[in-house]
Coordinates of C-alpha atoms in Angstrom, one line a residue:
M871 CA 0.2 0.4 0.2
R872 CA 3.0 2.1 0.6
G873 CA 4.7 1.6 -2.2
R874 CA 1.3 2.4 -4.5
R875 CA 0.7 5.7 -2.7
A876 CA 4.4 6.7 -3.1
E877 CA 4.0 5.7 -7.0
D878 CA 0.6 7.6 -7.0
V879 CA 2.2 10.7 -5.6
S880 CA 5.2 10.3 -8.0
M881 CA 2.7 10.0 -10.6
K882 CA 0.8 13.5 -9.8
D883 CA 4.1 15.4 -9.4
R884 CA 5.1 14.5 -12.7
H885 CA 1.6 15.4 -14.0
R886 CA 1.9 18.6 -12.3
R887 CA 5.6 19.1 -14.0
D888 CA 4.4 18.2 -17.6
G889 CA 1.4 20.1 -16.9
A890 CA 3.6 23.4 -16.2
G891 CA 5.6 22.5 -19.0
G892 CA 2.6 22.4 -21.4
G893 CA 1.8 25.8 -20.1
K894 CA 5.0 27.4 -20.9
I895 CA 4.9 25.6 -24.7
S896 CA 1.1 26.9 -25.2
R897 CA 1.9 30.3 -23.7
S898 CA 4.8 30.4 -26.4
L899 CA 2.9 29.2 -29.0
S900 CA 0.4 31.8 -28.4
S901 CA 2.7 34.9 -28.4
F902 CA 4.7 33.4 -31.5
S903 CA 1.0 33.3 -33.2
F904 CA 0.1 36.7 -32.3
R905 CA 3.7 38.1 -33.6
L906 CA 2.8 36.4 -36.8
A907 CA -0.8 37.7 -37.4
A908 CA 1.0 41.6 -36.5
F909 CA 3.4 41.0 -39.2
L910 CA 0.7 39.8 -41.6
L911 CA -1.8 42.6 -40.9
C912 CA 1.0 45.0 -41.5
C913 CA 2.3 43.6 -44.8
A914 CA -1.8 43.4 -45.8
L915 CA -1.9 47.0 -45.0
F916 CA 1.3 47.8 -46.9
S917 CA 0.3 46.2 -49.9
A918 CA -2.9 47.6 -49.6
V919 CA -1.3 51.7 -49.5
A920 CA 1.1 50.7 -52.3
L921 CA -1.7 49.1 -54.6
S922 CA -3.9 52.1 -54.2
A923 CA -1.2 54.4 -55.3
F924 CA -0.9 52.4 -58.5
R925 CA -4.6 52.1 -59.4
L926 CA -4.8 55.7 -58.6
F927 CA -2.7 55.8 -61.7
G928 CA -4.6 53.1 -63.5
V929 CA -1.5 50.7 -64.0
S930 CA -0.9 47.1 -62.8
S931 CA 1.5 46.6 -60.1
R932 CA 3.4 44.3 -62.5
P933 CA 7.2 45.4 -62.1
V934 CA 8.9 47.2 -65.3
L935 CA 12.3 47.9 -66.1
L936 CA 12.8 51.6 -66.9
P937 CA 16.3 52.8 -68.3
T938 CA 16.7 55.0 -65.3
W939 CA 15.1 56.6 -62.3
R940 CA 12.9 53.4 -62.4
N941 CA 12.1 53.9 -58.7
P942 CA 11.4 57.8 -57.8
A943 CA 9.7 58.7 -54.7
M944 CA 5.9 58.3 -54.7
N945 CA 4.8 60.2 -51.7
A946 CA 0.8 60.9 -51.1
V947 CA 0.3 64.9 -51.0
S948 CA -1.6 66.1 -48.1
G949 CA -1.9 69.6 -47.0
E950 CA -4.7 72.0 -46.2
H951 CA -4.9 74.4 -49.4
H952 CA -7.4 73.0 -52.5
L953 CA -6.6 73.8 -55.6
S954 CA -9.6 72.7 -57.6
R955 CA -9.7 72.1 -61.4
R956 CA -13.0 73.2 -62.8
N957 CA -15.4 71.4 -65.2
F958 CA -15.7 73.3 -67.8
R959 CA -17.9 71.2 -70.3
S960 CA -20.8 73.1 -71.2
T961 CA -24.6 71.4 -69.6
H962 CA -26.2 72.7 -73.0
S963 CA -26.4 70.3 -75.9
L964 CA -24.4 72.7 -78.3
S965 CA -24.4 70.2 -81.2
S966 CA -25.3 66.1 -81.8
T967 CA -21.7 65.8 -82.5
V968 CA -19.7 68.0 -81.1
D969 CA -19.9 69.2 -77.2
L970 CA -17.8 72.3 -77.3
H971 CA -16.6 73.9 -74.2
I972 CA -13.7 76.0 -72.6
E973 CA -11.0 73.7 -71.5
E974 CA -8.8 76.8 -70.1
A975 CA -9.2 80.5 -69.5
I976 CA -5.8 82.3 -68.6
S977 CA -5.7 86.1 -67.7
F978 CA -2.7 88.2 -68.9
P979 CA -2.1 92.1 -68.3
D980 CA -4.0 92.9 -72.0
H981 CA -6.2 90.0 -72.7
V982 CA -7.8 86.7 -71.7
L983 CA -6.9 83.7 -73.3
L984 CA -9.7 80.7 -73.9
F985 CA -8.5 77.3 -74.8
L986 CA -11.4 75.5 -76.4
K987 CA -12.0 71.7 -76.9
P988 CA -12.8 70.2 -79.1
Q989 CA -11.4 72.1 -81.7
S990 CA -13.7 73.5 -83.8
I991 CA -14.9 71.6 -87.3
T992 CA -17.4 74.9 -88.4
P993 CA -16.4 78.1 -88.9
L994 CA -16.8 80.1 -85.7
T995 CA -18.5 83.3 -86.2
D996 CA -19.8 86.6 -84.2
L997 CA -17.9 85.5 -81.3
R998 CA -18.3 87.7 -78.5
C999 CA -16.9 87.5 -74.6
N1000 CA -19.0 87.5 -72.1
Y1001 CA -18.2 88.5 -68.3
F1002 CA -20.1 87.5 -65.3
V1003 CA -18.9 89.2 -61.7
S1004 CA -19.0 87.1 -58.7
R1005 CA -21.7 84.1 -58.4
S1006 CA -24.0 86.3 -60.9
T1007 CA -25.5 84.3 -63.7
E1008 CA -26.4 87.2 -65.9
S1009 CA -23.7 88.6 -68.0
Q1010 CA -23.0 92.2 -66.8
L1011 CA -21.0 93.0 -70.1
S1012 CA -20.4 91.6 -73.4
L1013 CA -17.3 92.3 -75.7
P1014 CA -16.5 90.9 -79.4
V1015 CA -13.1 89.1 -79.4
I1016 CA -9.6 90.1 -79.9
S1017 CA -8.9 87.4 -82.5
S1018 CA -9.1 83.5 -82.8
S1019 CA -6.9 81.2 -84.3
S1020 CA -7.8 79.8 -87.8
H1021 CA -7.9 76.0 -86.4
G1022 CA -10.5 76.9 -83.9
S1023 CA -8.0 75.9 -80.8
F1024 CA -8.2 78.9 -78.9
V1025 CA -9.9 82.4 -78.6
R1026 CA -8.6 85.8 -77.3
C1027 CA -11.2 88.4 -75.0
P1028 CA -10.3 91.8 -74.0
I1029 CA -10.0 92.6 -70.4
P1030 CA -12.5 94.0 -69.1
P1031 CA -12.8 97.9 -68.1
R1032 CA -13.1 96.8 -64.1
T1033 CA -10.4 94.2 -63.2
D1034 CA -11.6 92.7 -60.4
A1035 CA -12.2 89.1 -60.2
F1036 CA -14.9 88.2 -63.0
N1037 CA -16.0 84.5 -64.9
I1038 CA -16.0 85.0 -68.5
S1039 CA -17.9 82.7 -71.4
L1040 CA -18.0 83.0 -75.1
S1041 CA -21.2 83.2 -77.1
L1042 CA -20.8 82.0 -80.9
T1043 CA -23.5 81.2 -83.7
P1044 CA -24.7 79.0 -84.5
L1045 CA -24.0 78.0 -81.1
P1046 CA -25.8 79.0 -77.3
Q1047 CA -23.1 80.4 -75.1
L1048 CA -20.7 78.5 -73.2
L1049 CA -20.4 77.9 -69.8
P1050 CA -18.5 80.5 -67.9
V1051 CA -15.3 80.1 -66.1
L1052 CA -12.9 81.6 -63.9
P1053 CA -9.4 82.6 -65.3
H1054 CA -6.3 81.5 -64.1
H1055 CA -3.4 84.5 -63.6
S1056 CA -0.8 83.6 -66.1
D1057 CA 2.0 85.2 -63.3
H1058 CA 0.7 82.4 -61.0
L1059 CA 0.4 79.1 -63.2
A1060 CA 2.4 75.8 -64.2
Y1061 CA 2.1 76.3 -68.0
A1062 CA 3.9 73.8 -69.6
A1063 CA 5.8 70.3 -69.3
V1064 CA 7.6 67.8 -71.5
L1065 CA 8.5 64.5 -70.8
D1066 CA 12.3 64.0 -71.2
P1067 CA 12.7 60.4 -72.4
V1068 CA 16.6 60.5 -72.0
D1069 CA 16.1 60.5 -67.7
N1070 CA 12.5 60.0 -68.0
S1071 CA 12.0 63.1 -65.9
T1072 CA 9.5 65.7 -66.2
V1073 CA 10.2 69.5 -67.1
V1074 CA 7.9 71.7 -66.0
F1075 CA 7.8 75.5 -66.7
A1076 CA 6.0 77.7 -64.5
K1077 CA 5.5 80.9 -63.1
G1078 CA 5.1 82.6 -59.4
H1079 CA 8.2 81.1 -57.3
N1080 CA 10.1 84.2 -58.9
L1081 CA 13.8 82.7 -59.3
R1082 CA 16.3 85.1 -60.0
P1083 CA 17.9 84.7 -63.8
A1084 CA 21.0 83.1 -64.6
R1085 CA 21.5 80.9 -61.0
L1086 CA 20.4 77.7 -60.1
S1087 CA 18.1 77.8 -56.9
N1088 CA 18.1 75.3 -54.3
P1089 CA 15.8 72.2 -55.9
S1090 CA 15.2 70.8 -52.6
S1091 CA 12.9 73.9 -51.6
F1092 CA 10.1 72.4 -54.0
E1093 CA 8.5 69.4 -55.3
C1094 CA 6.5 68.4 -58.0
I1095 CA 2.9 67.2 -57.8
F1096 CA 1.2 64.8 -60.6
G1097 CA -2.4 64.2 -60.5
W1098 CA -6.0 65.3 -62.1
D1099 CA -7.7 67.1 -59.2
F1100 CA -5.2 69.1 -56.7
S1101 CA -8.7 69.9 -54.6
H1102 CA -8.1 66.3 -53.5
P1103 CA -4.1 65.8 -52.4
K1104 CA -4.6 62.2 -50.8
Y1105 CA -5.3 61.4 -54.7
S1106 CA -1.6 63.3 -55.9
L1107 CA 1.5 62.0 -56.2
S1108 CA 4.2 64.1 -55.2
S1109 CA 8.3 63.5 -56.3
E1110 CA 11.5 64.9 -55.8
V1111 CA 12.9 68.5 -57.9
I1112 CA 16.2 67.7 -59.4
S1113 CA 16.7 71.2 -60.8
A1114 CA 15.1 74.4 -60.3
A1115 CA 16.1 77.5 -62.2
Q1116 CA 14.4 80.9 -63.5
E1117 CA 11.2 79.4 -64.9
I1118 CA 12.3 75.6 -65.4
F1119 CA 11.7 72.8 -62.6
R1120 CA 13.0 69.1 -63.8
C1121 CA 11.6 66.7 -61.9
R1122 CA 11.7 62.9 -61.0
T1123 CA 8.7 61.1 -62.6
P1124 CA 6.8 58.9 -60.9
L1125 CA 6.8 55.5 -62.2
S1126 CA 2.9 55.5 -62.1
V1127 CA 2.6 58.2 -64.5
L1128 CA 5.3 57.0 -66.6
Q1129 CA 3.3 53.6 -66.7
R1130 CA 0.1 55.3 -68.0
R1131 CA 1.6 57.6 -70.7
R1132 CA 1.7 54.3 -72.5
H1133 CA -1.7 53.8 -72.2
L1134 CA -3.4 57.1 -72.5
L1135 CA -3.4 59.6 -75.2
P1136 CA -1.4 63.0 -74.1
S1137 CA -4.5 65.0 -73.3
N1138 CA -5.6 62.5 -70.8
S1139 CA -2.5 62.2 -68.9
P1140 CA -2.2 64.0 -65.5
F1141 CA -1.4 67.5 -64.9
V1142 CA 2.1 68.5 -63.2
T1143 CA 2.5 71.6 -61.2
V1144 CA 5.0 72.8 -58.3
R1145 CA 5.2 73.7 -54.9
F1146 CA 7.4 74.7 -51.9
R1147 CA 8.2 72.1 -49.7
G1148 CA 6.5 72.4 -45.9
H1149 CA 3.3 72.2 -44.5
G1150 CA 0.6 74.2 -45.3
S1151 CA 2.5 75.3 -49.2
A1152 CA -0.4 75.2 -52.1
P1153 CA 0.8 74.2 -55.1
L1154 CA 0.4 76.3 -58.3
P1155 CA -2.7 76.3 -60.3
S1156 CA -1.6 74.2 -63.3
I1157 CA -2.4 73.9 -67.1
A1158 CA 0.8 71.5 -67.9
R1159 CA 0.4 68.2 -68.9
P1160 CA 3.6 66.2 -69.2
E1161 CA 4.3 65.9 -73.8
P1162 CA 6.3 63.3 -74.6
L1163 CA 9.1 63.7 -76.8
S1164 CA 11.3 61.8 -79.0
F1165 CA 14.1 59.8 -78.1
P1166 CA 17.6 61.0 -79.5
P1167 CA 19.0 58.8 -81.7
Q1168 CA 22.3 56.9 -80.2
K1169 CA 23.8 54.9 -83.1
R1170 CA 22.5 56.4 -86.2
P1171 CA 23.5 60.7 -87.1
K1172 CA 20.7 63.0 -86.7
R1173 CA 18.7 64.1 -89.4
H1174 CA 19.5 67.8 -89.6
L1175 CA 23.3 69.3 -89.1
M1176 CA 21.6 73.1 -88.3
C1177 CA 18.0 74.4 -87.3
V1178 CA 17.0 77.5 -85.9
C1179 CA 14.7 78.5 -83.3
T1180 CA 12.9 81.9 -83.1
M1181 CA 9.8 83.4 -81.0
L1182 CA 8.3 86.0 -82.7
H1183 CA 5.0 88.1 -82.3
N1184 CA 3.0 89.5 -85.6
Q1185 CA 6.5 89.6 -87.8
A1186 CA 4.9 87.4 -90.2
M1187 CA 6.2 89.9 -93.2
F1188 CA 9.2 89.8 -92.4
L1189 CA 9.4 85.9 -92.6
R1190 CA 9.8 85.0 -96.4
E1191 CA 13.1 86.8 -96.5
W1192 CA 14.3 85.5 -93.3
I1193 CA 13.7 81.9 -94.2
I1194 CA 14.4 81.7 -97.7
Y1195 CA 17.8 83.4 -97.0
H1196 CA 18.5 81.3 -94.1
S1197 CA 17.4 78.0 -96.2
R1198 CA 20.1 79.2 -99.0
I1199 CA 22.9 79.4 -96.9
G1200 CA 22.4 75.8 -95.0
V1201 CA 19.8 76.0 -92.2
E1202 CA 17.6 72.5 -92.7
R1203 CA 14.5 73.0 -90.1
W1204 CA 12.7 75.7 -88.1
F1205 CA 11.1 75.6 -84.8
I1206 CA 8.9 78.6 -84.8
Y1207 CA 7.6 79.9 -82.0
D1208 CA 4.4 82.2 -81.9
N1209 CA 3.9 84.4 -79.2
N1210 CA 0.2 85.4 -79.8
S1211 CA 0.5 86.7 -83.4
D1212 CA -2.4 88.1 -85.1
D1213 CA -1.1 88.1 -88.8
D1214 CA -1.2 86.0 -91.6
L1215 CA 1.4 83.7 -90.0
R1216 CA 0.1 80.8 -90.0
Q1217 CA -0.5 81.2 -94.2
T1218 CA 3.0 82.4 -94.4
V1219 CA 4.5 79.2 -93.0
E1220 CA 2.3 76.9 -95.1
W1221 CA 3.2 79.1 -98.3
L1222 CA 6.8 78.6 -97.4
S1223 CA 6.7 74.6 -96.7
T1224 CA 5.0 74.4 -100.2
E1225 CA 6.5 76.3 -102.3
W1226 CA 10.0 76.0 -101.2
N1227 CA 9.6 72.5 -99.5
L1228 CA 11.1 73.7 -96.4
M1229 CA 10.5 71.9 -92.7
I1230 CA 8.7 74.3 -90.5
S1231 CA 7.2 73.8 -87.6
L1232 CA 4.9 76.2 -85.8
H1233 CA 4.4 75.6 -82.4
E1234 CA 1.8 78.3 -80.4
W1235 CA 3.4 79.6 -77.6
P1236 CA 1.0 82.4 -76.2
W1237 CA 2.9 82.7 -72.8
V1238 CA 4.0 86.2 -72.0
K1239 CA 7.4 87.3 -71.2
T1240 CA 8.6 83.5 -71.3
Q1241 CA 11.5 83.7 -74.3
E1242 CA 13.8 81.9 -71.9
A1243 CA 11.6 79.3 -71.2
G1244 CA 10.4 78.7 -74.7
F1245 CA 14.0 78.5 -75.8
A1246 CA 14.6 75.7 -73.3
H1247 CA 11.2 74.3 -74.5
C1248 CA 12.7 74.2 -78.0
A1249 CA 16.1 72.9 -77.4
L1250 CA 14.4 69.9 -75.9
R1251 CA 12.4 69.4 -79.2
A1252 CA 15.1 69.8 -81.7
R1253 CA 17.5 67.5 -79.8
E1254 CA 15.9 64.7 -81.2
S1255 CA 16.8 65.4 -85.2
C1256 CA 19.2 68.4 -84.9
K1257 CA 23.0 68.6 -84.6
W1258 CA 23.2 72.1 -83.9
V1259 CA 20.7 74.8 -83.1
G1260 CA 20.8 78.7 -83.5
F1261 CA 18.6 80.9 -81.7
I1262 CA 18.2 84.2 -83.3
D1263 CA 15.2 86.8 -84.1
V1264 CA 13.7 87.3 -87.4
D1265 CA 15.6 90.5 -87.9
E1266 CA 18.7 88.6 -87.3
F1267 CA 20.9 87.2 -90.4
L1268 CA 23.9 84.6 -90.0
Y1269 CA 26.6 86.2 -92.4
L1270 CA 29.6 84.0 -93.8
P1271 CA 31.6 87.4 -95.3
S1272 CA 34.8 85.1 -96.8
P1273 CA 33.6 83.1 -99.9
D1274 CA 35.5 80.0 -98.9
I1275 CA 33.4 79.5 -95.7
K1276 CA 30.2 77.9 -95.7
L1277 CA 28.2 76.9 -93.0
N1278 CA 28.0 73.6 -92.8
R1279 CA 31.8 72.9 -93.5
L1280 CA 31.7 75.0 -90.5
L1281 CA 29.4 73.3 -88.6
R1282 CA 31.3 69.8 -89.4
N1283 CA 34.7 71.1 -88.6
F1284 CA 33.4 71.8 -84.9
S1285 CA 31.4 68.6 -84.7
R1286 CA 35.1 66.9 -84.5
S1287 CA 35.8 68.6 -81.4
P1288 CA 33.2 66.7 -79.0
W1289 CA 34.3 69.5 -76.3
V1290 CA 32.8 72.2 -78.2
A1291 CA 29.4 73.0 -77.5
E1292 CA 28.3 76.4 -78.4
L1293 CA 28.9 78.8 -80.8
R1294 CA 29.3 82.4 -80.2
T1295 CA 28.6 85.0 -83.2
A1296 CA 28.9 88.9 -82.8
C1297 CA 26.3 91.0 -83.9
H1298 CA 26.4 94.3 -85.8
S1299 CA 23.6 96.2 -85.3
F1300 CA 22.2 98.1 -88.2
G1301 CA 20.4 101.6 -88.3
P1302 CA 17.7 103.4 -91.0
S1303 CA 20.5 103.9 -93.5
G1304 CA 18.6 107.4 -94.5
R1305 CA 15.3 105.7 -95.2
K1306 CA 11.6 107.0 -94.0
A1307 CA 9.4 104.2 -95.3
A1308 CA 10.4 100.1 -94.8
P1309 CA 12.2 98.9 -97.8
A1310 CA 10.0 96.7 -100.2
E1311 CA 13.1 94.5 -101.2
G1312 CA 13.8 93.4 -97.9
V1313 CA 16.0 94.4 -94.8
M1314 CA 19.5 92.8 -96.5
I1315 CA 19.0 95.2 -99.3
G1316 CA 17.2 97.9 -97.5
Y1317 CA 19.5 98.6 -94.5
S1318 CA 23.1 99.1 -95.1
C1319 CA 24.9 101.2 -92.5
R1320 CA 25.5 100.1 -89.1
V1321 CA 27.3 101.0 -85.6
S1322 CA 30.6 100.4 -85.8
P1323 CA 31.5 97.8 -82.6
P1324 CA 29.4 94.5 -82.4
E1325 CA 26.6 94.8 -79.9
R1326 CA 26.4 91.3 -77.5
H1327 CA 26.4 87.7 -79.6
K1328 CA 23.7 85.2 -80.1
S1329 CA 24.5 81.2 -79.9
I1330 CA 24.3 78.2 -81.8
I1331 CA 24.4 75.1 -79.4
R1332 CA 24.6 71.6 -79.6
P1333 CA 21.3 70.5 -77.6
E1334 CA 22.8 67.4 -75.8
A1335 CA 25.3 69.5 -74.3
L1336 CA 22.9 71.7 -72.4
N1337 CA 23.2 71.8 -69.1
P1338 CA 20.3 69.8 -67.1
S1339 CA 18.8 73.1 -65.9
L1340 CA 18.4 74.6 -69.5
I1341 CA 19.5 78.1 -68.0
N1342 CA 19.9 80.6 -70.6
V1343 CA 19.9 84.2 -71.3
V1344 CA 18.8 84.4 -74.8
H1345 CA 21.6 84.8 -76.0
H1346 CA 23.5 81.7 -74.9
F1347 CA 22.8 78.6 -72.5
H1348 CA 24.8 77.5 -69.6
L1349 CA 26.7 73.9 -70.9
K1350 CA 27.6 70.8 -69.0
D1351 CA 30.8 70.2 -66.8
G1352 CA 33.4 69.7 -69.7
M1353 CA 31.9 71.5 -72.2
K1354 CA 33.2 74.8 -73.7
Y1355 CA 32.3 77.7 -76.0
V1356 CA 34.0 79.3 -78.5
N1357 CA 33.7 83.1 -80.0
L1358 CA 33.9 82.6 -83.7
D1359 CA 36.3 85.1 -85.8
A1360 CA 34.4 87.9 -87.3
R1361 CA 35.8 86.6 -90.7
A1362 CA 34.1 83.4 -90.2
M1363 CA 30.8 84.4 -89.2
V1364 CA 28.5 87.4 -87.8
I1365 CA 25.1 88.3 -87.4
N1366 CA 23.6 90.8 -89.2
H1367 CA 20.9 92.1 -86.8
Y1368 CA 18.8 94.9 -88.6
K1369 CA 18.0 96.0 -84.8
Y1370 CA 16.9 99.8 -85.7
Q1371 CA 14.8 100.3 -88.9
V1372 CA 12.5 102.7 -90.0
W1373 CA 10.2 104.1 -87.3
E1374 CA 6.9 102.5 -88.3
V1375 CA 8.7 99.2 -87.8
F1376 CA 10.9 100.2 -84.5
K1377 CA 8.2 101.8 -82.7
E1378 CA 6.7 98.2 -82.0
K1379 CA 9.5 97.2 -79.9
F1380 CA 7.5 99.7 -77.4
N1381 CA 4.3 97.8 -77.0
R1382 CA 6.1 94.3 -75.5
R1383 CA 9.1 92.6 -75.0
V1384 CA 9.2 88.5 -74.9
A1385 CA 12.2 88.0 -72.3
T1386 CA 11.2 87.6 -69.0
Y1387 CA 14.1 89.3 -67.5
V1388 CA 13.7 92.2 -69.9
A1389 CA 12.2 95.4 -68.5
D1390 CA 9.4 96.6 -71.6
W1391 CA 10.6 99.8 -72.8
Q1392 CA 8.0 101.9 -71.3
D1393 CA 8.5 100.7 -68.0
E1394 CA 10.6 103.3 -65.7
E1395 CA 13.6 100.6 -65.3
N1396 CA 17.1 100.1 -66.7
V1397 CA 16.8 102.9 -68.9
G1398 CA 20.2 102.6 -70.0
S1399 CA 20.3 98.9 -70.8
K1400 CA 21.6 97.9 -74.2
D1401 CA 18.3 96.1 -74.7
R1402 CA 17.3 99.6 -75.4
A1403 CA 17.6 102.2 -78.3
P1404 CA 20.0 105.1 -77.0
G1405 CA 18.5 108.5 -76.2
L1406 CA 14.9 107.3 -76.6
G1407 CA 14.0 107.0 -72.6
T1408 CA 10.5 105.1 -72.4
K1409 CA 8.2 107.1 -74.9
A1410 CA 7.4 105.9 -78.4
V1411 CA 8.3 109.4 -79.9
E1412 CA 9.8 109.2 -82.9
P1413 CA 13.2 111.7 -82.5
S1414 CA 13.5 114.2 -85.9
D1415 CA 16.9 112.6 -87.0
W1416 CA 16.0 109.0 -86.6
A1417 CA 16.8 108.2 -90.4
S1418 CA 19.9 109.6 -89.9
R1419 CA 21.2 107.6 -86.5
F1420 CA 23.1 104.4 -85.8
C1421 CA 25.4 105.0 -89.0
E1422 CA 29.0 104.6 -88.6
V1423 CA 30.0 101.9 -90.9
N1424 CA 29.0 101.6 -94.5
D1425 CA 28.6 97.6 -94.7
T1426 CA 26.9 96.2 -97.9
G1427 CA 28.7 92.7 -97.7
L1428 CA 25.7 90.9 -97.3
R1429 CA 23.4 93.2 -99.4
D1430 CA 26.0 92.9 -102.3
W1431 CA 25.5 88.7 -102.0
V1432 CA 22.1 88.5 -101.4
L1433 CA 22.0 90.7 -105.2
K1434 CA 24.3 88.5 -106.7
T1435 CA 22.4 85.5 -105.6
F1436 CA 18.8 85.8 -105.5
V1437 CA 18.1 88.1 -107.8
D1438 CA 16.3 86.4 -110.7
P1439 CA 18.0 87.4 -114.0
D1440 CA 14.8 87.4 -116.4
T1441 CA 12.5 89.4 -113.9
G1442 CA 15.1 91.4 -111.7
R1443 CA 13.0 90.7 -108.9
L1444 CA 13.7 89.0 -105.4
P1445 CA 12.0 85.7 -104.1
W1446 CA 10.3 87.1 -101.5

């Protein structure tokens, strides 16, 4: 009995020990299960957030290999400021096939620009601009339009007498009035963007941050934002700004935006804008969608040796002479940026393209005082097909004084030096040369007397050698590290700048200037600048001796060559 009782006690002890050990194992398993469940829950939440960012821009989560910057920062944007994009589509049934509406409205100092969608397929007649104050549903003022594009994509309206906040609409025959919209301000706006295929970055052009000319700013002070409706910040994506200079911001493009670009037309891609970093900072309003560019050729030679970029306003009357002449000396392609012209520019370009079989691209660029940004935009567009690009105005003519030097030979010689990225050419400024009226035979024949020393220079550049910031001061660009510029000898090439023409032509310079950091001539600012005419001040009043001014050297070199080369021997006429 005593033996069995001792055995029973021993068994109970073992059960207690086993029971205690089993409790430890159970608690350990329970703790492990809890940690595993927490880990799986975190993974699920992380996956849901990541997938929502991709689904926001309508792409799959499958991995895609991209050549550079494959995984840029994609942060959900938050903030207290709401920047709403308006629904411009009219509630009226305007047409059985065309739902015409105002897509964007931009208020400039002297006009309001209305972008229409879709482009009109029938002539728009009897256009009138209607203005609404505050939330009124009745128009307080109706004015005729200033002008409209020939292809029906935009309309220019006058600024109303009162400059308070206003909505604007458009009435046109045979359609009823379009839905009124509130204009953006042109000086506080992201107005254009391009997608650079070289590094998959997005280049944004924006007014409103007032960066200093010709200097790099701190890019970490800014961030780019992509989205369709900035009034809902959590549905937008932010990305790093790589460089910031003047009105040009280069940003890393979110992967989802690159993915979506393959499936959508550019008109359906997300908008992009820029804002200062920091809580509470509002992004600039934006009408900019990244425009895709062609990838520069890597192995095959570029199609054109020499191209030209220019920006102009109402200078169609000078275009024939300028383009025909430069086509004769070796320019192969032109990029013309139209800065709100209302003359027959489009018809002139079409005539030159057809009759002379020339490659001319006409690009609408309505943004006021943005020449530096426009030239940067043009350099990106020209990079794919042009080995060298010149940036000159339509009153500036490349001139090679020596008969032994040709433009294509000159450029090919410098092309052999890979470190030469810019050719700087001195400008000679010509005066009225005793004339009272504009010469019918053109500026190269009509003006032959100039100022003795050269004034400034203009540049011919290799577009792929530009600094990624795209900084330029109109006359020249900043270059990549290791790249150099060369000052051309005046015996090789100069520019004849017909700057001081007869008064009826010259006085138009007082109306507007296209450069961002150059004061308008009517402003009491930098009156002594070389960009102004000496002694004129700020008033467009013709001096009595204007016709004889700016005449120190009688220079007929280009005039003589043009008469010898271009005059038709049968008719005695010039082709322009």
